[in-house]
PDB file of C-alpha atoms in Angstrom:
ATOM      1  CA  MET A   1     -44.018  26.186 -24.244  1.00  0.00           C
ATOM      2  CA  ARG A   2     -42.082  29.025 -24.354  1.00  0.00           C
ATOM      3  CA  LYS A   3     -39.025  30.583 -26.221  1.00  0.00           C
ATOM      4  CA  LEU A   4     -35.596  30.425 -25.160  1.00  0.00           C
ATOM      5  CA  GLU A   5     -34.631  33.956 -23.382  1.00  0.00           C
ATOM      6  CA  ILE A   6     -31.099  35.147 -22.584  1.00  0.00           C
ATOM      7  CA  GLY A   7     -29.694  33.601 -19.510  1.00  0.00           C
ATOM      8  CA  ASP A   8     -31.746  30.308 -19.882  1.00  0.00           C
ATOM      9  CA  LYS A   9     -29.729  27.470 -18.619  1.00  0.00           C
ATOM     10  CA  VAL A  10     -29.874  24.197 -20.866  1.00  0.00           C
ATOM     11  CA  TYR A  11     -28.385  21.043 -21.005  1.00  0.00           C
ATOM     12  CA  ASN A  12     -28.208  18.193 -23.860  1.00  0.00           C
ATOM     13  CA  ILE A  13     -27.506  14.421 -23.310  1.00  0.00           C
ATOM     14  CA  LYS A  14     -25.512  12.016 -25.533  1.00  0.00           C
ATOM     15  CA  GLN A  15     -25.272   8.216 -25.065  1.00  0.00           C
ATOM     16  CA  ASN A  16     -23.046   6.053 -27.864  1.00  0.00           C
ATOM     17  CA  GLY A  17     -25.340   3.239 -27.904  1.00  0.00           C
ATOM     18  CA  PHE A  18     -27.470   1.301 -24.700  1.00  0.00           C
ATOM     19  CA  MET A  19     -24.429   0.099 -23.212  1.00  0.00           C
ATOM     20  CA  ASP A  20     -22.677   3.314 -22.847  1.00  0.00           C
ATOM     21  CA  PHE A  21     -23.160   6.310 -19.915  1.00  0.00           C
ATOM     22  CA  VAL A  22     -25.116   9.469 -20.586  1.00  0.00           C
ATOM     23  CA  ARG A  23     -22.884  12.025 -20.739  1.00  0.00           C
ATOM     24  CA  TYR A  24     -24.266  15.933 -20.412  1.00  0.00           C
ATOM     25  CA  SER A  25     -23.621  18.858 -21.742  1.00  0.00           C
ATOM     26  CA  PHE A  26     -24.993  22.370 -19.886  1.00  0.00           C
ATOM     27  CA  SER A  27     -24.735  25.763 -21.352  1.00  0.00           C
ATOM     28  CA  GLU A  28     -26.638  29.326 -21.021  1.00  0.00           C
ATOM     29  CA  VAL A  29     -28.482  31.533 -23.805  1.00  0.00           C
ATOM     30  CA  VAL A  30     -26.002  34.196 -24.737  1.00  0.00           C
ATOM     31  CA  ALA A  31     -27.847  35.874 -27.724  1.00  0.00           C
ATOM     32  CA  LEU A  32     -30.854  35.726 -29.694  1.00  0.00           C
ATOM     33  CA  THR A  33     -31.797  36.071 -33.496  1.00  0.00           C
ATOM     34  CA  LYS A  34     -35.173  36.118 -35.037  1.00  0.00           C
ATOM     35  CA  THR A  35     -35.065  32.122 -34.795  1.00  0.00           C
ATOM     36  CA  LEU A  36     -31.875  31.266 -33.058  1.00  0.00           C
ATOM     37  CA  ALA A  37     -30.871  31.069 -29.562  1.00  0.00           C
ATOM     38  CA  VAL A  38     -27.075  30.760 -29.375  1.00  0.00           C
ATOM     39  CA  LEU A  39     -25.416  29.365 -26.649  1.00  0.00           C
ATOM     40  CA  LYS A  40     -22.328  30.099 -24.527  1.00  0.00           C
ATOM     41  CA  ASN A  41     -20.667  26.676 -26.270  1.00  0.00           C
ATOM     42  CA  GLY A  42     -21.324  28.216 -29.791  1.00  0.00           C
ATOM     43  CA  VAL A  43     -24.385  25.674 -30.499  1.00  0.00           C
ATOM     44  CA  LYS A  44     -27.464  27.405 -31.937  1.00  0.00           C
ATOM     45  CA  LEU A  45     -30.852  26.164 -31.395  1.00  0.00           C
ATOM     46  CA  ILE A  46     -33.515  26.637 -33.261  1.00  0.00           C
ATOM     47  CA  ASN A  47     -35.491  29.004 -30.706  1.00  0.00           C
ATOM     48  CA  GLN A  48     -38.950  26.937 -31.514  1.00  0.00           C
ATOM     49  CA  PRO A  49     -40.146  25.000 -28.781  1.00  0.00           C
ATOM     50  CA  LYS A  50     -40.979  21.341 -29.951  1.00  0.00           C
ATOM     51  CA  ILE A  51     -41.931  17.744 -28.435  1.00  0.00           C
ATOM     52  CA  SER A  52     -39.077  15.807 -27.417  1.00  0.00           C
ATOM     53  CA  TYR A  53     -39.072  12.317 -25.970  1.00  0.00           C
ATOM     54  CA  ILE A  54     -35.351  12.512 -25.217  1.00  0.00           C
ATOM     55  CA  ALA A  55     -34.968  13.775 -22.073  1.00  0.00           C
ATOM     56  CA  GLU A  56     -37.757  15.985 -21.128  1.00  0.00           C
ATOM     57  CA  ASP A  57     -41.225  16.691 -22.647  1.00  0.00           C
ATOM     58  CA  ILE A  58     -39.926  19.842 -24.722  1.00  0.00           C
ATOM     59  CA  GLY A  59     -37.008  20.406 -26.393  1.00  0.00           C
ATOM     60  CA  TYR A  60     -34.933  22.963 -29.089  1.00  0.00           C
ATOM     61  CA  SER A  61     -33.468  21.373 -31.910  1.00  0.00           C
ATOM     62  CA  VAL A  62     -29.930  22.107 -32.882  1.00  0.00           C
ATOM     63  CA  SER A  63     -29.756  24.081 -35.873  1.00  0.00           C
ATOM     64  CA  ARG A  64     -29.167  21.835 -38.766  1.00  0.00           C
ATOM     65  CA  GLN A  65     -29.257  18.450 -36.579  1.00  0.00           C
ATOM     66  CA  LYS A  66     -33.280  18.250 -35.878  1.00  0.00           C
ATOM     67  CA  GLY A  67     -32.648  15.123 -34.208  1.00  0.00           C
ATOM     68  CA  VAL A  68     -30.420  16.540 -31.533  1.00  0.00           C
ATOM     69  CA  HIS A  69     -32.684  18.381 -28.818  1.00  0.00           C
ATOM     70  CA  TRP A  70     -31.527  20.789 -25.569  1.00  0.00           C
ATOM     71  CA  HIS A  71     -33.806  20.924 -22.830  1.00  0.00           C
ATOM     72  CA  ILE A  72     -34.208  23.626 -20.066  1.00  0.00           C
ATOM     73  CA  ALA A  73     -32.096  22.653 -17.018  1.00  0.00           C
ATOM     74  CA  SER A  74     -33.922  21.743 -13.807  1.00  0.00           C
ATOM     75  CA  LEU A  75     -32.640  20.825 -10.402  1.00  0.00           C
ATOM     76  CA  GLN A  76     -33.448  16.995 -11.311  1.00  0.00           C
ATOM     77  CA  ALA A  77     -31.401  16.949 -14.380  1.00  0.00           C
ATOM     78  CA  ILE A  78     -28.288  18.483 -12.475  1.00  0.00           C
ATOM     79  CA  ARG A  79     -28.757  15.558 -10.109  1.00  0.00           C
ATOM     80  CA  ASN A  80     -29.034  13.245 -12.739  1.00  0.00           C
ATOM     81  CA  ALA A  81     -25.862  14.682 -14.184  1.00  0.00           C
ATOM     82  CA  GLN A  82     -23.969  14.466 -10.839  1.00  0.00           C
ATOM     83  CA  LEU A  83     -25.230  10.615 -10.605  1.00  0.00           C
ATOM     84  CA  GLU A  84     -23.876   9.754 -13.766  1.00  0.00           C
ATOM     85  CA  ASN A  85     -20.836  11.802 -13.786  1.00  0.00           C
ATOM     86  CA  GLU A  86     -19.714   9.551 -10.399  1.00  0.00           C
ATOM     87  CA  LYS A  87     -20.557   6.353 -12.005  1.00  0.00           C
ATOM     88  CA  ILE A  88     -18.110   7.761 -15.027  1.00  0.00           C
ATOM     89  CA  GLU A  89     -15.450   8.510 -12.457  1.00  0.00           C
ATOM     90  CA  ALA A  90     -15.588   5.229 -10.744  1.00  0.00           C
ATOM     91  CA  HIS A  91     -15.768   3.570 -14.024  1.00  0.00           C
ATOM     92  CA  ASP A  92     -12.553   4.877 -15.397  1.00  0.00           C
ATOM     93  CA  TRP A  93     -10.603   4.839 -12.156  1.00  0.00           C
ATOM     94  CA  PHE A  94     -11.060   1.232 -12.383  1.00  0.00           C
ATOM     95  CA  GLU A  95     -10.303   1.096 -16.035  1.00  0.00           C
ATOM     96  CA  ASN A  96      -6.734   3.029 -14.984  1.00  0.00           C
ATOM     97  CA  LYS A  97      -5.893   1.433 -12.013  1.00  0.00           C
ATOM     98  CA  GLU A  98      -3.230  -1.627 -11.858  1.00  0.00           C
ATOM     99  CA  PHE A  99      -3.876  -3.158  -8.563  1.00  0.00           C
ATOM    100  CA  SER A 100      -1.138  -4.805  -6.645  1.00  0.00           C
ATOM    101  CA  LEU A 101      -2.217  -8.243  -5.128  1.00  0.00           C
ATOM    102  CA  GLU A 102      -2.120  -6.765  -1.800  1.00  0.00           C
ATOM    103  CA  GLU A 103      -4.933  -4.445  -2.820  1.00  0.00           C
ATOM    104  CA  LYS A 104      -6.724  -7.502  -4.853  1.00  0.00           C
ATOM    105  CA  LYS A 105      -6.592  -9.306  -1.792  1.00  0.00           C
ATOM    106  CA  TRP A 106      -7.980  -6.347   0.261  1.00  0.00           C
ATOM    107  CA  LEU A 107     -10.502  -5.709  -2.203  1.00  0.00           C
ATOM    108  CA  TYR A 108     -11.445  -9.428  -2.323  1.00  0.00           C
ATOM    109  CA  GLN A 109     -11.932  -9.562   1.503  1.00  0.00           C
ATOM    110  CA  GLU A 110     -14.131  -6.099   1.455  1.00  0.00           C
ATOM    111  CA  PHE A 111     -16.060  -7.882  -1.123  1.00  0.00           C
ATOM    112  CA  LYS A 112     -16.654 -11.281   1.099  1.00  0.00           C
ATOM    113  CA  THR A 113     -17.190  -9.213   4.104  1.00  0.00           C
ATOM    114  CA  LEU A 114     -20.209  -7.216   2.192  1.00  0.00           C
ATOM    115  CA  LYS A 115     -21.708 -10.481   1.054  1.00  0.00           C
ATOM    116  CA  ILE A 116     -21.133  -9.153  -2.833  1.00  0.00           C
ATOM    117  CA  SER A 117     -20.139 -11.824  -5.261  1.00  0.00           C
TER     118      SER A 117
END
């Protein structure tokens, strides 16, 4: 467990209830004080690693919001964010799209072909 350093890439996840998508935010440490690490997006983290079971084993609490943790970014976290963003994009596209009858028929035939009910 180490303290954050300038240039470290970090991420946070948020989710509004179990039925919501996981939303990732990424940032970078741009300044340090005696006790804080300041991120590019303005968030101030207490620069003291602590055990966190939110997304990773180790996290850094947001100043004045000890229950909100940021974690050092990894390739796995970036990949998870990409996969989750694809889900959000597909969901939003279907939510905003108004299908014509021809499009509905085509989709229906495609689902039948794939045997998806």
